[in-house]
């Protein structure tokens, strides 16, 4: 019988670093995540903003234990003039079949 332990991961936190460039009328948003794993693994996933996939299929190689990583920033050009909540959905999977979703809402006001 195979006694190999199943590879698992736990998302500790996801934050979104934001930078506003009012002159260029754009916002840069960088997703950052902290993850615990019980073994070396590669996570795959994507980022959707308001249900639009803005970071398609990324891969992150993780060592056993706690890892923190940043994804490439996304640009929101000419955000809506009135306050608007943008829904951020970050999808993670270690096997490409079962996904874990972290959702947040970010307010961008110009």
PDB file of C-alpha atoms in Angstrom:
ATOM      1  CA  UNK A   1       0.000   0.000   0.000  1.00  0.00           C
ATOM      2  CA  UNK A   2       1.281   3.473  -0.866  1.00  0.00           C
ATOM      3  CA  UNK A   3       1.902   5.533   2.272  1.00  0.00           C
ATOM      4  CA  UNK A   4       3.024   8.712   0.502  1.00  0.00           C
ATOM      5  CA  UNK A   5       1.464  11.795   2.092  1.00  0.00           C
ATOM      6  CA  UNK A   6      -0.792  13.862  -0.152  1.00  0.00           C
ATOM      7  CA  UNK A   7       0.664  17.252  -1.092  1.00  0.00           C
ATOM      8  CA  UNK A   8      -1.442  20.032   0.392  1.00  0.00           C
ATOM      9  CA  UNK A   9      -1.320  23.810   0.647  1.00  0.00           C
ATOM     10  CA  UNK A  10      -2.997  26.407   2.839  1.00  0.00           C
ATOM     11  CA  UNK A  11      -3.436  30.037   1.788  1.00  0.00           C
ATOM     12  CA  UNK A  12      -2.501  32.154   4.817  1.00  0.00           C
ATOM     13  CA  UNK A  13      -3.195  35.531   3.270  1.00  0.00           C
ATOM     14  CA  UNK A  14      -3.677  37.376   0.005  1.00  0.00           C
ATOM     15  CA  UNK A  15      -3.139  41.119  -0.179  1.00  0.00           C
ATOM     16  CA  UNK A  16      -3.309  43.498  -3.103  1.00  0.00           C
ATOM     17  CA  UNK A  17      -0.658  46.215  -3.217  1.00  0.00           C
ATOM     18  CA  UNK A  18      -2.007  49.224  -5.086  1.00  0.00           C
ATOM     19  CA  UNK A  19      -0.333  52.150  -6.811  1.00  0.00           C
ATOM     20  CA  UNK A  20      -2.368  55.010  -8.263  1.00  0.00           C
ATOM     21  CA  UNK A  21      -1.098  57.193 -11.111  1.00  0.00           C
ATOM     22  CA  UNK A  22      -3.668  59.968 -11.320  1.00  0.00           C
ATOM     23  CA  UNK A  23      -1.913  61.707 -14.237  1.00  0.00           C
ATOM     24  CA  UNK A  24      -2.059  58.578 -16.397  1.00  0.00           C
ATOM     25  CA  UNK A  25      -5.479  57.660 -14.966  1.00  0.00           C
ATOM     26  CA  UNK A  26      -4.486  54.125 -14.075  1.00  0.00           C
ATOM     27  CA  UNK A  27      -4.123  51.885 -11.068  1.00  0.00           C
ATOM     28  CA  UNK A  28      -1.554  49.096 -10.743  1.00  0.00           C
ATOM     29  CA  UNK A  29      -2.586  46.217  -8.510  1.00  0.00           C
ATOM     30  CA  UNK A  30      -0.084  43.535  -7.471  1.00  0.00           C
ATOM     31  CA  UNK A  31      -1.448  40.361  -5.849  1.00  0.00           C
ATOM     32  CA  UNK A  32       0.769  38.967  -3.052  1.00  0.00           C
ATOM     33  CA  UNK A  33       0.139  35.658  -1.302  1.00  0.00           C
ATOM     34  CA  UNK A  34       1.484  33.739   1.676  1.00  0.00           C
ATOM     35  CA  UNK A  35       1.141  29.946   1.425  1.00  0.00           C
ATOM     36  CA  UNK A  36       2.053  26.987   3.659  1.00  0.00           C
ATOM     37  CA  UNK A  37       2.832  23.642   2.011  1.00  0.00           C
ATOM     38  CA  UNK A  38       3.679  20.221   3.401  1.00  0.00           C
ATOM     39  CA  UNK A  39       5.971  19.427   0.433  1.00  0.00           C
ATOM     40  CA  UNK A  40       7.640  21.049  -2.561  1.00  0.00           C
ATOM     41  CA  UNK A  41       5.035  21.742  -5.217  1.00  0.00           C
ATOM     42  CA  UNK A  42       3.991  23.944  -8.085  1.00  0.00           C
ATOM     43  CA  UNK A  43       0.785  25.943  -7.770  1.00  0.00           C
ATOM     44  CA  UNK A  44      -1.056  27.010 -10.876  1.00  0.00           C
ATOM     45  CA  UNK A  45      -3.813  29.561 -11.078  1.00  0.00           C
ATOM     46  CA  UNK A  46      -5.184  32.773 -12.514  1.00  0.00           C
ATOM     47  CA  UNK A  47      -6.518  36.159 -11.399  1.00  0.00           C
ATOM     48  CA  UNK A  48      -9.909  37.487 -12.434  1.00  0.00           C
ATOM     49  CA  UNK A  49     -11.010  41.088 -11.885  1.00  0.00           C
ATOM     50  CA  UNK A  50     -14.771  41.610 -12.174  1.00  0.00           C
ATOM     51  CA  UNK A  51     -14.914  38.173 -13.837  1.00  0.00           C
ATOM     52  CA  UNK A  52     -12.321  39.103 -16.512  1.00  0.00           C
ATOM     53  CA  UNK A  53      -9.166  37.000 -16.492  1.00  0.00           C
ATOM     54  CA  UNK A  54      -6.343  39.562 -16.209  1.00  0.00           C
ATOM     55  CA  UNK A  55      -3.511  37.232 -15.172  1.00  0.00           C
ATOM     56  CA  UNK A  56      -3.910  34.067 -17.214  1.00  0.00           C
ATOM     57  CA  UNK A  57      -2.477  30.768 -16.002  1.00  0.00           C
ATOM     58  CA  UNK A  58       0.525  31.447 -13.792  1.00  0.00           C
ATOM     59  CA  UNK A  59       2.817  28.889 -12.131  1.00  0.00           C
ATOM     60  CA  UNK A  60       4.615  29.340  -8.817  1.00  0.00           C
ATOM     61  CA  UNK A  61       7.191  26.829  -7.526  1.00  0.00           C
ATOM     62  CA  UNK A  62       7.065  26.520  -3.733  1.00  0.00           C
ATOM     63  CA  UNK A  63       9.356  24.853  -1.216  1.00  0.00           C
ATOM     64  CA  UNK A  64       8.078  23.015   1.845  1.00  0.00           C
ATOM     65  CA  UNK A  65       6.927  25.362   4.616  1.00  0.00           C
ATOM     66  CA  UNK A  66       5.871  28.994   4.295  1.00  0.00           C
ATOM     67  CA  UNK A  67       6.359  30.874   1.023  1.00  0.00           C
ATOM     68  CA  UNK A  68       5.426  34.402   0.043  1.00  0.00           C
ATOM     69  CA  UNK A  69       5.210  35.450  -3.597  1.00  0.00           C
ATOM     70  CA  UNK A  70       4.021  38.288  -5.833  1.00  0.00           C
ATOM     71  CA  UNK A  71       2.312  37.962  -9.157  1.00  0.00           C
ATOM     72  CA  UNK A  72       2.730  40.395 -12.004  1.00  0.00           C
ATOM     73  CA  UNK A  73       0.740  43.613 -11.560  1.00  0.00           C
ATOM     74  CA  UNK A  74      -2.499  44.232 -13.405  1.00  0.00           C
ATOM     75  CA  UNK A  75      -3.464  47.635 -14.781  1.00  0.00           C
ATOM     76  CA  UNK A  76      -6.867  49.183 -14.476  1.00  0.00           C
ATOM     77  CA  UNK A  77      -6.903  52.087 -16.905  1.00  0.00           C
ATOM     78  CA  UNK A  78      -9.345  54.924 -16.397  1.00  0.00           C
ATOM     79  CA  UNK A  79     -11.201  53.464 -13.437  1.00  0.00           C
ATOM     80  CA  UNK A  80     -14.801  54.519 -13.071  1.00  0.00           C
ATOM     81  CA  UNK A  81     -15.096  58.139 -11.877  1.00  0.00           C
ATOM     82  CA  UNK A  82     -17.381  57.255  -8.986  1.00  0.00           C
ATOM     83  CA  UNK A  83     -16.307  54.880  -6.209  1.00  0.00           C
ATOM     84  CA  UNK A  84     -16.428  51.311  -7.478  1.00  0.00           C
ATOM     85  CA  UNK A  85     -15.622  47.983  -5.851  1.00  0.00           C
ATOM     86  CA  UNK A  86     -13.551  45.712  -8.067  1.00  0.00           C
ATOM     87  CA  UNK A  87     -13.982  42.001  -7.303  1.00  0.00           C
ATOM     88  CA  UNK A  88     -10.623  40.212  -7.234  1.00  0.00           C
ATOM     89  CA  UNK A  89     -10.681  36.412  -7.500  1.00  0.00           C
ATOM     90  CA  UNK A  90      -7.391  34.537  -7.227  1.00  0.00           C
ATOM     91  CA  UNK A  91      -7.594  30.839  -8.142  1.00  0.00           C
ATOM     92  CA  UNK A  92      -4.993  28.292  -6.919  1.00  0.00           C
ATOM     93  CA  UNK A  93      -4.561  24.585  -7.679  1.00  0.00           C
ATOM     94  CA  UNK A  94      -1.818  22.028  -7.108  1.00  0.00           C
ATOM     95  CA  UNK A  95      -3.260  19.468  -9.517  1.00  0.00           C
ATOM     96  CA  UNK A  96      -4.990  21.557 -12.205  1.00  0.00           C
ATOM     97  CA  UNK A  97      -8.347  20.003 -11.354  1.00  0.00           C
ATOM     98  CA  UNK A  98      -9.410  21.243  -7.927  1.00  0.00           C
ATOM     99  CA  UNK A  99      -9.204  24.990  -7.400  1.00  0.00           C
ATOM    100  CA  UNK A 100      -9.181  27.033  -4.205  1.00  0.00           C
ATOM    101  CA  UNK A 101     -10.498  30.594  -4.613  1.00  0.00           C
ATOM    102  CA  UNK A 102      -9.583  33.664  -2.582  1.00  0.00           C
ATOM    103  CA  UNK A 103     -11.969  36.589  -3.189  1.00  0.00           C
ATOM    104  CA  UNK A 104     -11.621  40.231  -2.176  1.00  0.00           C
ATOM    105  CA  UNK A 105     -13.090  43.562  -3.145  1.00  0.00           C
ATOM    106  CA  UNK A 106     -10.948  46.637  -3.731  1.00  0.00           C
ATOM    107  CA  UNK A 107     -12.242  50.181  -3.979  1.00  0.00           C
ATOM    108  CA  UNK A 108     -10.517  52.444  -6.496  1.00  0.00           C
ATOM    109  CA  UNK A 109     -11.485  56.105  -6.467  1.00  0.00           C
ATOM    110  CA  UNK A 110     -10.018  58.785  -8.750  1.00  0.00           C
TER     111      UNK A 110
END
